[in-house]
mmCIF file of N, CA and C in Angstrom:
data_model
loop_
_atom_site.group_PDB
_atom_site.id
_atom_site.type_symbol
_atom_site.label_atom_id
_atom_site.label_comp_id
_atom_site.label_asym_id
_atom_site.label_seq_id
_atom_site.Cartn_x
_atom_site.Cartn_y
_atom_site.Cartn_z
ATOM 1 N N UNK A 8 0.843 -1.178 0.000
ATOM 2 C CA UNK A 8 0.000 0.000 0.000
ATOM 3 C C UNK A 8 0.890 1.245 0.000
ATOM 4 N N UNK A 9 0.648 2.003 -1.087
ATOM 5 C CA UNK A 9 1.598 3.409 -0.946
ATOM 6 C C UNK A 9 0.724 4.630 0.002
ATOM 7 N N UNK A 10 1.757 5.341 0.589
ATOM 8 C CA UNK A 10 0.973 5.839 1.460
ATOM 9 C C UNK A 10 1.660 7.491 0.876
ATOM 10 N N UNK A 11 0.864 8.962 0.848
ATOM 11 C CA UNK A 11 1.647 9.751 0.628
ATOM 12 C C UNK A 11 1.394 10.996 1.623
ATOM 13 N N UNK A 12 3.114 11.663 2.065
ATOM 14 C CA UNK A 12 3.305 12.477 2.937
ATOM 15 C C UNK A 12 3.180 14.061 2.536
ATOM 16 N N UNK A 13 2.386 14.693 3.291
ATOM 17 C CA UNK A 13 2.081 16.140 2.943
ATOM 18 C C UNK A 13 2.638 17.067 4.066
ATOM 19 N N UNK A 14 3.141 17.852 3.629
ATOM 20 C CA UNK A 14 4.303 18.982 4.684
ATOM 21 C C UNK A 14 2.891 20.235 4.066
ATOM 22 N N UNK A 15 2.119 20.527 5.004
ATOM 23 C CA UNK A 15 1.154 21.951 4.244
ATOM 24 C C UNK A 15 1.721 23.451 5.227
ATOM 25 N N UNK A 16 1.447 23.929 3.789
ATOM 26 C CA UNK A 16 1.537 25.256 4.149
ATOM 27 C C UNK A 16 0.955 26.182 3.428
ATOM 28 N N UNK A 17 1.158 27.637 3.908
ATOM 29 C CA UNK A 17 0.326 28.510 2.941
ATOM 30 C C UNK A 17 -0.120 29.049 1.704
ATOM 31 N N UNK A 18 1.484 28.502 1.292
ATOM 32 C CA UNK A 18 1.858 28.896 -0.042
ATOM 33 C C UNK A 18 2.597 27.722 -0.928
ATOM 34 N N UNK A 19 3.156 26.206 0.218
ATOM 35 C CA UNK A 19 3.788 25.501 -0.743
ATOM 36 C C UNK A 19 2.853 24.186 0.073
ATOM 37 N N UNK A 20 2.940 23.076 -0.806
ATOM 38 C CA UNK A 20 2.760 21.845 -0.254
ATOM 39 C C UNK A 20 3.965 20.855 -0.378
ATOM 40 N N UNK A 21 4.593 20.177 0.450
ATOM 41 C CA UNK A 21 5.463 19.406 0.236
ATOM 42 C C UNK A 21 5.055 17.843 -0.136
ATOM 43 N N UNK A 22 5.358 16.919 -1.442
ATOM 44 C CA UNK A 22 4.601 15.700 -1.793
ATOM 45 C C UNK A 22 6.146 15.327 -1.891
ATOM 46 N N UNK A 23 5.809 13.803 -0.659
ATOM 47 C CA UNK A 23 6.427 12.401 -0.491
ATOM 48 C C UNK A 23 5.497 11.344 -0.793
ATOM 49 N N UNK A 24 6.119 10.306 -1.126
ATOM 50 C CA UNK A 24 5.376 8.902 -1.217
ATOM 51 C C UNK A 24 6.178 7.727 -0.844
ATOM 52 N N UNK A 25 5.340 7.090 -0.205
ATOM 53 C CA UNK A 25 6.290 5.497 -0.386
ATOM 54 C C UNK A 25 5.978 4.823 -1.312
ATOM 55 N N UNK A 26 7.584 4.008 -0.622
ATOM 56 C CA UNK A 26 7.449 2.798 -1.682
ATOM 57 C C UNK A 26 6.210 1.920 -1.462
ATOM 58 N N UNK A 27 6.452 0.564 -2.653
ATOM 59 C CA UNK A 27 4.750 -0.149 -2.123
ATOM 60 C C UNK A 27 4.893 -0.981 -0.911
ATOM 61 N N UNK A 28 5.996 -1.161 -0.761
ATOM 62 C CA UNK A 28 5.869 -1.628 1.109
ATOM 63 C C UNK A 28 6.025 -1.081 1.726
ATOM 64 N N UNK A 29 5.713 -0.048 1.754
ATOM 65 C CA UNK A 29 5.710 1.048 3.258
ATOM 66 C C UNK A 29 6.974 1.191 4.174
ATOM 67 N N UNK A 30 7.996 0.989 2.924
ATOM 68 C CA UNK A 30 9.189 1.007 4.028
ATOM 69 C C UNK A 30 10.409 1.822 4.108
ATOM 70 N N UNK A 31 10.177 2.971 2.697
ATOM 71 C CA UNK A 31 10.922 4.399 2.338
ATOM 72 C C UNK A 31 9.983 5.210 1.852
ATOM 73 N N UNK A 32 10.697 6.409 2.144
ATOM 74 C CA UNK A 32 9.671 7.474 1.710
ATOM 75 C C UNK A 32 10.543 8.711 0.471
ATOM 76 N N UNK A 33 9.857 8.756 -0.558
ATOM 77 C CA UNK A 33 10.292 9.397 -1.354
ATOM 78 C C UNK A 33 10.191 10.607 -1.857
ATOM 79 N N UNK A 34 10.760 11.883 -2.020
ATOM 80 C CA UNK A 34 10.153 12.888 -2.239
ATOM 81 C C UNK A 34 9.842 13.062 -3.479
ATOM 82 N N UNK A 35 8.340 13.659 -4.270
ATOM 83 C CA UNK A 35 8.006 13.543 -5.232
ATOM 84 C C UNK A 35 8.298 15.455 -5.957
ATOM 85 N N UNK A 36 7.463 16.455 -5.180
ATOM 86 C CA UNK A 36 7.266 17.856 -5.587
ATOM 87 C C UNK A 36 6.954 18.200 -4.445
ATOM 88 N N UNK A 37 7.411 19.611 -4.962
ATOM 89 C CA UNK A 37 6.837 20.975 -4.258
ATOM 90 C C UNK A 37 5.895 21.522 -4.649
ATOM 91 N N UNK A 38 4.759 21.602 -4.515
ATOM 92 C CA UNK A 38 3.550 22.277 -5.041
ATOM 93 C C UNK A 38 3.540 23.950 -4.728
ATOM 94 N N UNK A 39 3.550 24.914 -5.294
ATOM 95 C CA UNK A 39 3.417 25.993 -4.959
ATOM 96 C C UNK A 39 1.429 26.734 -5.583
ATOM 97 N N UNK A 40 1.336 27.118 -4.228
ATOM 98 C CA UNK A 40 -0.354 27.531 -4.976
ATOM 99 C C UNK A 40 -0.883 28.801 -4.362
ATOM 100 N N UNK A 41 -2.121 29.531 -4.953
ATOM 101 C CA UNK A 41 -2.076 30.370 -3.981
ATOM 102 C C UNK A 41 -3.485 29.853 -3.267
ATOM 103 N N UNK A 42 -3.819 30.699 -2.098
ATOM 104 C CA UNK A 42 -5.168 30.639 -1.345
ATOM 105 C C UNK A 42 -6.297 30.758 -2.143
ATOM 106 N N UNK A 43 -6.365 31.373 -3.318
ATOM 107 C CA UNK A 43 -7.650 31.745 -4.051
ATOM 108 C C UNK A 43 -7.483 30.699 -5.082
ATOM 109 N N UNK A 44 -6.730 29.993 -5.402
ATOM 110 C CA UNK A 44 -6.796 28.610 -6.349
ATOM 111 C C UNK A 44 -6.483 27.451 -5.795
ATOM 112 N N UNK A 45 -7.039 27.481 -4.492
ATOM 113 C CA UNK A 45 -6.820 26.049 -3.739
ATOM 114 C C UNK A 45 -6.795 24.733 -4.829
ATOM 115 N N UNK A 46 -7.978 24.962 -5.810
ATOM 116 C CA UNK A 46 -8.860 23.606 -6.333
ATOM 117 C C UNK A 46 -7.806 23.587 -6.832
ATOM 118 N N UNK A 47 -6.733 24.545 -7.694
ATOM 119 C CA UNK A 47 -5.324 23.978 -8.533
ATOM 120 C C UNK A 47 -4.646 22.859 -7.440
ATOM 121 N N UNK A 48 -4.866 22.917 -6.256
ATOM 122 C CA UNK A 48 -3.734 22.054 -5.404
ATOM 123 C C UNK A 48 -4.333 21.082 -5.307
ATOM 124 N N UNK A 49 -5.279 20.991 -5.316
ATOM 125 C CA UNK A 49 -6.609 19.504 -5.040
ATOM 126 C C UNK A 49 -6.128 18.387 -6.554
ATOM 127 N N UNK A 50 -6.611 19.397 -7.489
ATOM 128 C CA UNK A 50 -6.384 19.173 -9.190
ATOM 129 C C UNK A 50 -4.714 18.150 -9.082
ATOM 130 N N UNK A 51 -3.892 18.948 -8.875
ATOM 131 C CA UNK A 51 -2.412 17.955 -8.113
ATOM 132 C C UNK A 51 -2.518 16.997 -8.002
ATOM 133 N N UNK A 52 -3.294 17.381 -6.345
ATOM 134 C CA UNK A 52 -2.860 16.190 -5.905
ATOM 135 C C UNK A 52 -3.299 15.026 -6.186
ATOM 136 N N UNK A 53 -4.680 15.058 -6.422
ATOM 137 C CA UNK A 53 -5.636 13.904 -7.223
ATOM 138 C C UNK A 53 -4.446 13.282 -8.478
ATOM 139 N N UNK A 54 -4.546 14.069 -9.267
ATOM 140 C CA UNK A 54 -3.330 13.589 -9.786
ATOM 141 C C UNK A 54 -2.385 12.521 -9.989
ATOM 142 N N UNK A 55 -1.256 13.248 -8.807
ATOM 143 C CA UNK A 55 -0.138 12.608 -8.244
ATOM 144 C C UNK A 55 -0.958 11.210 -7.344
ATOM 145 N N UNK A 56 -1.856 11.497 -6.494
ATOM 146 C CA UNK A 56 -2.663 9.926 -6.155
ATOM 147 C C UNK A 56 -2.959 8.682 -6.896
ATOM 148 N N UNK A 57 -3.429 9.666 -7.979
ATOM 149 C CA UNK A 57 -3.642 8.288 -8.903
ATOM 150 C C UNK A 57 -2.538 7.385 -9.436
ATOM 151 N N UNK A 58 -1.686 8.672 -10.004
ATOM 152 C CA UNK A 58 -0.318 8.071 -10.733
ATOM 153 C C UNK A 58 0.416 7.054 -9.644
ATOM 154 N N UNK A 59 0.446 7.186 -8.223
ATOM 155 C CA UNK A 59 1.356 6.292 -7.337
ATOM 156 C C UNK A 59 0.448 5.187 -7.336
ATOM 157 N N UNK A 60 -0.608 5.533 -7.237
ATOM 158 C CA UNK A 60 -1.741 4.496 -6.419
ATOM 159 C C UNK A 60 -1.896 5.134 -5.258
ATOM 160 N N UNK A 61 -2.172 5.930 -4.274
ATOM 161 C CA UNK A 61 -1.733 6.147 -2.942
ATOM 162 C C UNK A 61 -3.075 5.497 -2.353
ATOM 163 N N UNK A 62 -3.243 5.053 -1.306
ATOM 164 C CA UNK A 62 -4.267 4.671 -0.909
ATOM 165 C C UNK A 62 -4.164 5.044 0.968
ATOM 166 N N UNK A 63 -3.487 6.134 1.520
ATOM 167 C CA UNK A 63 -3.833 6.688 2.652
ATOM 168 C C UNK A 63 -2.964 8.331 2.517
ATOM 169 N N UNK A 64 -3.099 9.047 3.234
ATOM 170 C CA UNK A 64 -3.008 10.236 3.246
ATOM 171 C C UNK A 64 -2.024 10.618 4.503
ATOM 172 N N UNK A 65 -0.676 11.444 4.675
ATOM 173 C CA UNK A 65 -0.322 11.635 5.770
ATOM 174 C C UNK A 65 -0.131 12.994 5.940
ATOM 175 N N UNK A 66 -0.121 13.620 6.537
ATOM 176 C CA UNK A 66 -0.106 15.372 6.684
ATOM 177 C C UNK A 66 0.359 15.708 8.275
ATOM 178 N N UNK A 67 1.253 16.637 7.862
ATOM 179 C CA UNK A 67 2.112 16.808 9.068
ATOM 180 C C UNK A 67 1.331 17.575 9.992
ATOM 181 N N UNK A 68 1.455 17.631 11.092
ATOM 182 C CA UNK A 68 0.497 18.137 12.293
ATOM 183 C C UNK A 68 1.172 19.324 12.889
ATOM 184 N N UNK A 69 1.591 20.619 12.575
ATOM 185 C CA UNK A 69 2.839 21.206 13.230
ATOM 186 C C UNK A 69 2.226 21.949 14.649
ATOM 187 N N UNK A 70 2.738 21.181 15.895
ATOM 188 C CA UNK A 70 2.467 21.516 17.000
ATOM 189 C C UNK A 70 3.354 22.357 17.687
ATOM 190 N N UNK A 71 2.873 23.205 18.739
ATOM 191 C CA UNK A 71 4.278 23.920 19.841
ATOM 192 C C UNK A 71 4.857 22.721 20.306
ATOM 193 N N UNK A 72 5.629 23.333 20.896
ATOM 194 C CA UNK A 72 7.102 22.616 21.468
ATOM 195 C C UNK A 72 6.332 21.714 22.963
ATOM 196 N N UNK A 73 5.107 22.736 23.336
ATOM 197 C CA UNK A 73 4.707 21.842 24.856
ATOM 198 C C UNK A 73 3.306 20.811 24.523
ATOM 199 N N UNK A 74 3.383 20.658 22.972
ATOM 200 C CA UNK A 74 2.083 19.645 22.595
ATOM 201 C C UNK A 74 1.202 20.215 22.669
ATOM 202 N N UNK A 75 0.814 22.009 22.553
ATOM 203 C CA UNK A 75 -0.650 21.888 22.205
ATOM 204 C C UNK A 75 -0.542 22.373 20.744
ATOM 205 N N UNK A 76 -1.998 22.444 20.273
ATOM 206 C CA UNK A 76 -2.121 22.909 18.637
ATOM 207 C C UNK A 76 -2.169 24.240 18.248
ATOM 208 N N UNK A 77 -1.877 25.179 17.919
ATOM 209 C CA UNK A 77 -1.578 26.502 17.637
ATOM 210 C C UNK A 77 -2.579 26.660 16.100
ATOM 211 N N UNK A 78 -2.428 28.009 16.136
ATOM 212 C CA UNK A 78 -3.213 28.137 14.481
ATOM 213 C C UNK A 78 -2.825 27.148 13.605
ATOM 214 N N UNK A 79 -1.469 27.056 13.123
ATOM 215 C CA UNK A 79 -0.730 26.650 11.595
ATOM 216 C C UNK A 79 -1.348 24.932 11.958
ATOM 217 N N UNK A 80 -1.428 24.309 13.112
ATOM 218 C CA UNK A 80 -1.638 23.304 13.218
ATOM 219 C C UNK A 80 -3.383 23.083 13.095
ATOM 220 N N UNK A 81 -4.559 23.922 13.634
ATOM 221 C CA UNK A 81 -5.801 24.167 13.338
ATOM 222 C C UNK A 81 -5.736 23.894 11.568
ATOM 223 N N UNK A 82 -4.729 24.675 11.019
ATOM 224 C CA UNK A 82 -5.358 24.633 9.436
ATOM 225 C C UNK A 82 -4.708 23.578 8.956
ATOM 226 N N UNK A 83 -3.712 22.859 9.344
ATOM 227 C CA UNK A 83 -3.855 21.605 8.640
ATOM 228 C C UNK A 83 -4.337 20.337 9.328
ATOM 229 N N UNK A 84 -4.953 20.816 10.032
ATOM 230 C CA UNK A 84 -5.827 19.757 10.942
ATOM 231 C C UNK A 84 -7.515 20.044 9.809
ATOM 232 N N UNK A 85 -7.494 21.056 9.291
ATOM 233 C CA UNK A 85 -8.726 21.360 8.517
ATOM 234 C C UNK A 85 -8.387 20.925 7.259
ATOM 235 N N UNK A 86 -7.276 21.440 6.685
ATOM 236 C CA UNK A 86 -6.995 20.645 4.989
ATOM 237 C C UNK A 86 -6.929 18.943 5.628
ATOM 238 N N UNK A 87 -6.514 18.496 6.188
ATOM 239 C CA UNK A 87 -6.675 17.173 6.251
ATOM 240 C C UNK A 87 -7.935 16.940 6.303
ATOM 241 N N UNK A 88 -8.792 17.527 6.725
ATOM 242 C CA UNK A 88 -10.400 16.900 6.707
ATOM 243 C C UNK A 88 -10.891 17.004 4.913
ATOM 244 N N UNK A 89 -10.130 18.523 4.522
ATOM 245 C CA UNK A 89 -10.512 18.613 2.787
ATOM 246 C C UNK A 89 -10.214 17.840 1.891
ATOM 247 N N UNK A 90 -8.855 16.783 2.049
ATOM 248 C CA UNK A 90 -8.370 15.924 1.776
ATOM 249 C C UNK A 90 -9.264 14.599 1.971
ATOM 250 N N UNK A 91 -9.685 14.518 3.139
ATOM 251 C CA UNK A 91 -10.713 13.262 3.111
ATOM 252 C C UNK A 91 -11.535 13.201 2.442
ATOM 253 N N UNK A 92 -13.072 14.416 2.426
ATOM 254 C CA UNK A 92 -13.831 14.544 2.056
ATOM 255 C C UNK A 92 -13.629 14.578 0.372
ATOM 256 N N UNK A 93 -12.785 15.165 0.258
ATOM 257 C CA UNK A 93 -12.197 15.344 -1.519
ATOM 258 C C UNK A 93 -11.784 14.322 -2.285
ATOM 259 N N UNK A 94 -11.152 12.829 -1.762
ATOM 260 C CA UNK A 94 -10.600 12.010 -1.757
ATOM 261 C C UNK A 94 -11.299 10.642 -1.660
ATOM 262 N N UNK A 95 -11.801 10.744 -0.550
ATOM 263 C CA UNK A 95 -12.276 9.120 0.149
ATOM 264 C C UNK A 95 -11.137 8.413 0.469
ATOM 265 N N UNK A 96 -10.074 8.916 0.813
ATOM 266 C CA UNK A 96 -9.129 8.032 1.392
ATOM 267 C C UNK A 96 -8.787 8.529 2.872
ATOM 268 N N UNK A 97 -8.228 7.324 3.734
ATOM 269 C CA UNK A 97 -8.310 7.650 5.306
ATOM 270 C C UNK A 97 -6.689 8.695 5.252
ATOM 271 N N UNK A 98 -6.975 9.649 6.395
ATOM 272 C CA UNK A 98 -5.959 10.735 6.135
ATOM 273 C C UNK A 98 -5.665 10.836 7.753
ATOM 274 N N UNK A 99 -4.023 11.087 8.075
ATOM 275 C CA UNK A 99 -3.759 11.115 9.359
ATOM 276 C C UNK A 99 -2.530 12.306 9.524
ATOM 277 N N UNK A 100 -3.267 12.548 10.540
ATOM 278 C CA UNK A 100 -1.993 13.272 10.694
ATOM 279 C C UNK A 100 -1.066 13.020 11.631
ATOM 280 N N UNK A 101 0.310 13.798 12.054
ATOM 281 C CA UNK A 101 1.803 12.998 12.372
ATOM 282 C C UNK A 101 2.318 14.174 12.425
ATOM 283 N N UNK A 102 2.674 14.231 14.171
ATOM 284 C CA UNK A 102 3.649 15.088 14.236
ATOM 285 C C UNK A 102 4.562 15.967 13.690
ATOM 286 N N UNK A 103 5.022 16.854 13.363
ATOM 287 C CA UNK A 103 6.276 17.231 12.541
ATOM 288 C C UNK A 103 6.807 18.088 13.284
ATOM 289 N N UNK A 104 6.734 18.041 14.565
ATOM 290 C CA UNK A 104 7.908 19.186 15.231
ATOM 291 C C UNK A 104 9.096 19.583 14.844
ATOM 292 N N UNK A 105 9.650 20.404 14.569
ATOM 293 C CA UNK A 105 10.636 20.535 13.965
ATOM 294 C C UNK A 105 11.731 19.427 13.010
ATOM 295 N N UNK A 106 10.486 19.023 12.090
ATOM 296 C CA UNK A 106 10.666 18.296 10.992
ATOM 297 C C UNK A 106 11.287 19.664 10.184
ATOM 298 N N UNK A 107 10.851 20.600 9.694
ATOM 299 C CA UNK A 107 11.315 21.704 8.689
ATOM 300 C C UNK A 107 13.056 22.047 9.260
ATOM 301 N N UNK A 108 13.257 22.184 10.856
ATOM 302 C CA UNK A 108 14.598 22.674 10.991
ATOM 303 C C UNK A 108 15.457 21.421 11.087
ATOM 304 N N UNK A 109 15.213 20.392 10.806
ATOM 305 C CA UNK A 109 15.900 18.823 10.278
ATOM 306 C C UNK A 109 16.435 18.704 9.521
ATOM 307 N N UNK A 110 15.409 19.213 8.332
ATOM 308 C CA UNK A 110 15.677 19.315 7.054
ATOM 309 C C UNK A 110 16.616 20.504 7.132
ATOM 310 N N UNK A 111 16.274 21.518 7.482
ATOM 311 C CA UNK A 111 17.050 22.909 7.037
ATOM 312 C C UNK A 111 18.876 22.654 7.309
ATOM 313 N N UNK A 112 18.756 21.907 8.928
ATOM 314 C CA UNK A 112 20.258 21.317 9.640
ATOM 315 C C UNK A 112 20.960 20.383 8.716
ATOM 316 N N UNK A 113 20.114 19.626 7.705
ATOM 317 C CA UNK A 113 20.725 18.149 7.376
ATOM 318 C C UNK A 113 21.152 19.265 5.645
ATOM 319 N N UNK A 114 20.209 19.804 5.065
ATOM 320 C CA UNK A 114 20.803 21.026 3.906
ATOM 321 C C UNK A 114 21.942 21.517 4.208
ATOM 322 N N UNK A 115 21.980 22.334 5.371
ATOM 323 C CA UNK A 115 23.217 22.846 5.306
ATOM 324 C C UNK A 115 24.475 22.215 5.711
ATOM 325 N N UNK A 116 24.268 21.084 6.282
ATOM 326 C CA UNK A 116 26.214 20.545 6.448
ATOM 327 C C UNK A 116 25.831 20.174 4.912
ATOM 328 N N UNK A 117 25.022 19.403 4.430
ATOM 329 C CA UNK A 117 25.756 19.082 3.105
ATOM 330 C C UNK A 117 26.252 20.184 2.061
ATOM 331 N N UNK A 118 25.927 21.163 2.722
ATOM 332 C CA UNK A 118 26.312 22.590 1.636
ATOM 333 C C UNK A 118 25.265 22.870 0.532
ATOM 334 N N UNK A 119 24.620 22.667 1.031
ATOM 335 C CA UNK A 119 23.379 23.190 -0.184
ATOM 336 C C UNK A 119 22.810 24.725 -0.146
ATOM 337 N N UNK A 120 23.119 25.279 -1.251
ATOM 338 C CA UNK A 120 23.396 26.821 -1.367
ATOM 339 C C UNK A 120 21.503 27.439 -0.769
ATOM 340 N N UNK A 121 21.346 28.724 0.155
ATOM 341 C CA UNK A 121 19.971 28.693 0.293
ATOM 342 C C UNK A 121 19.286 28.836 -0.797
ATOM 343 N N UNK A 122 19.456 28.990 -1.976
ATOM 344 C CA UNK A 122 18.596 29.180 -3.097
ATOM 345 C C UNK A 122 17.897 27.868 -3.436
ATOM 346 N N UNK A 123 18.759 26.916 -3.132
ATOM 347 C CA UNK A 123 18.652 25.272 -3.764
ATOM 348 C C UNK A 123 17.974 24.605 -2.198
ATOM 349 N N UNK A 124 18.204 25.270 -1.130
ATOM 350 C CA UNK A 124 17.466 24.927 -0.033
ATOM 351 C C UNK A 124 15.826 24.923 -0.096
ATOM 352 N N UNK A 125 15.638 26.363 -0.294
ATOM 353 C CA UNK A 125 14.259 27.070 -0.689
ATOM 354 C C UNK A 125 13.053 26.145 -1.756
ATOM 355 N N UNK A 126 14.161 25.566 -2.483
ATOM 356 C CA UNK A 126 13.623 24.736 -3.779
ATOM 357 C C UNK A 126 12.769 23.641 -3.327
ATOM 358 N N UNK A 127 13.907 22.843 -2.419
ATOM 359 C CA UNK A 127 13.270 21.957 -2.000
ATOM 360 C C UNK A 127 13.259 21.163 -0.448
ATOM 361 N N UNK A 128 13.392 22.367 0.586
ATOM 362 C CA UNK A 128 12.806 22.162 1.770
ATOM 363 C C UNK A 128 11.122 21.760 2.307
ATOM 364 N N UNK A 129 10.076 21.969 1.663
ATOM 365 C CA UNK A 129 9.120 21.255 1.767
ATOM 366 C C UNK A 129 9.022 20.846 1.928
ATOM 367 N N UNK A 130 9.544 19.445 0.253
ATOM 368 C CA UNK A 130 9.378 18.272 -0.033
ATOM 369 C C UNK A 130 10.068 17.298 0.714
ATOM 370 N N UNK A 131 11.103 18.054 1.471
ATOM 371 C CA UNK A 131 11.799 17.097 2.601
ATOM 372 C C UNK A 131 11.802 17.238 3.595
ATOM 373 N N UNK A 132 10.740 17.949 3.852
ATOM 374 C CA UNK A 132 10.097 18.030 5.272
ATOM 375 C C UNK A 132 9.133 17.080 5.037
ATOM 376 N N UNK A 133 8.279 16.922 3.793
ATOM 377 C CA UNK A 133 7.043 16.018 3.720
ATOM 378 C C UNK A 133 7.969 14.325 4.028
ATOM 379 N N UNK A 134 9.067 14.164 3.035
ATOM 380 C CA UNK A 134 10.171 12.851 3.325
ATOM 381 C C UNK A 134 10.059 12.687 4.894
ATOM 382 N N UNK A 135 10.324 13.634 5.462
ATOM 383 C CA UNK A 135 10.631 13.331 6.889
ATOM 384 C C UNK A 135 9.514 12.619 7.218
ATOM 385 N N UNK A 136 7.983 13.571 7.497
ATOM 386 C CA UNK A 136 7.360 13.227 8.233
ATOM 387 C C UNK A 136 6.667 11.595 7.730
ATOM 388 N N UNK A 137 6.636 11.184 6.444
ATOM 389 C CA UNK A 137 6.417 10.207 6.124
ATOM 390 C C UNK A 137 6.935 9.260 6.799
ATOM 391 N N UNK A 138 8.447 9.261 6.387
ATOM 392 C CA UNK A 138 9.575 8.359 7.144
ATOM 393 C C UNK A 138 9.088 8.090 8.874
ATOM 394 N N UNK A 139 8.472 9.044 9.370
ATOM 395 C CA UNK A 139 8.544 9.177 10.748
ATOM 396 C C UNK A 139 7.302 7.857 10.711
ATOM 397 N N UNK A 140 6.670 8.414 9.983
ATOM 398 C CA UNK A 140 5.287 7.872 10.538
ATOM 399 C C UNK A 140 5.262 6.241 9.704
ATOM 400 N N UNK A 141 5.519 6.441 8.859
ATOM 401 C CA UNK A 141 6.349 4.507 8.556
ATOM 402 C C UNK A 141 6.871 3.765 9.167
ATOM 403 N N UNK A 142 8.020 4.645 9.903
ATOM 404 C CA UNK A 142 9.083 3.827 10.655
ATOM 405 C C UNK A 142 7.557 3.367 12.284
ATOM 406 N N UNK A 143 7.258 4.497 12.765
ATOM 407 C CA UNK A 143 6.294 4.212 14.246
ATOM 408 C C UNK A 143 5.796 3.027 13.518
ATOM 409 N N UNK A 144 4.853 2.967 12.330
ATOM 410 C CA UNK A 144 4.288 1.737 12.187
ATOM 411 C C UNK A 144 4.391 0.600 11.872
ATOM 412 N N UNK A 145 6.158 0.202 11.699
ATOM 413 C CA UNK A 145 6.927 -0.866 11.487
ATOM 414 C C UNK A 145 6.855 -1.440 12.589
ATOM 415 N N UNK A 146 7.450 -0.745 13.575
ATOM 416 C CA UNK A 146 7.874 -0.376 15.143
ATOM 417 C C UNK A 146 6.080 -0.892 15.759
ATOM 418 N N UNK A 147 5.089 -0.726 15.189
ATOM 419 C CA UNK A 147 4.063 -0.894 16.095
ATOM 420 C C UNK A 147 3.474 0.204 17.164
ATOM 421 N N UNK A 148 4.066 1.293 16.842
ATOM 422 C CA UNK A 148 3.679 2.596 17.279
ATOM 423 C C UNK A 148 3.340 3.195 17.355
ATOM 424 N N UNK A 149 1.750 4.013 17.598
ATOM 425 C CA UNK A 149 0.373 4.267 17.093
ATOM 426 C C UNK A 149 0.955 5.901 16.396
ATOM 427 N N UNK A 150 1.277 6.303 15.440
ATOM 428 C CA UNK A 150 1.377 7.673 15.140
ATOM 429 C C UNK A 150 0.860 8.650 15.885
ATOM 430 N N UNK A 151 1.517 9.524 15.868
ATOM 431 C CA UNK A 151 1.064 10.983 17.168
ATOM 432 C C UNK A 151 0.577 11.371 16.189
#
């Protein structure tokens, strides 16, 4: 079953997928969209679903540091419901606490110039949180 990872935000979406055994996660795109052409990001992602096969939904949950939910986490606690309803596929969300400054730490020792960071920090924030939430369920670990 391929499962695919969503890093959301205001202006970009980050798209990961796994493999068909659920046991790497791959980064696919960066979606860039604006607020008044949401349906262009829907249009995507439907898309990109079909082409993998994806058959569950993962979307990062971005919480404060002491576990409660803040705005940015309210609205993708809401696109994940738009995703269901839009979809029919089961959609979860998964931690990503400083999944984005992971990515940003693991960019820069390798020397990746910020222009080429910018490009594709999203999409490997979406890698991350996938990975995260694959690995808990290898592990037997109910996803946060």
């Amino acid at each position: 079953m391929r499962i695919m990872g969503l890093d959301y935000g205001s202006k970009t979406v980050g798209v990961a997928v796994s493999d068909a055994l659920g046991l790497t996660a791959q980064g696919i795109e960066t979606i860039r969209y604006e607020q008044h052409k949401k349906h262009e990001l829907f249009q995507r992602l439907e898309a990109l679903i079909k082409q993998y096969g994806v058959e569950r939904l993962v979307v990062g949950l971005p919480k404060n540091m002491n576990g409660s939910v803040g705005e940015r986490g309210r609205e993708s606690a809401a696109f994940a419901d738009q995703l269901k309803k839009r979809f029919g596929l089961p959609v979860e969300l998964s931690d990503e606490r400083l999944t984005t400054m992971a990515v940003e730490r693991m960019l820069i020792d390798a020397d990746v110039s910020r222009g080429k960071r910018k490009k594709v920090i999203d999409k490997m924030a979406a890698v991350l949180i996938l990975q995260n939430y694959l690995d808990q369920m290898r592990n037997g670990v109910a996803p946060q």
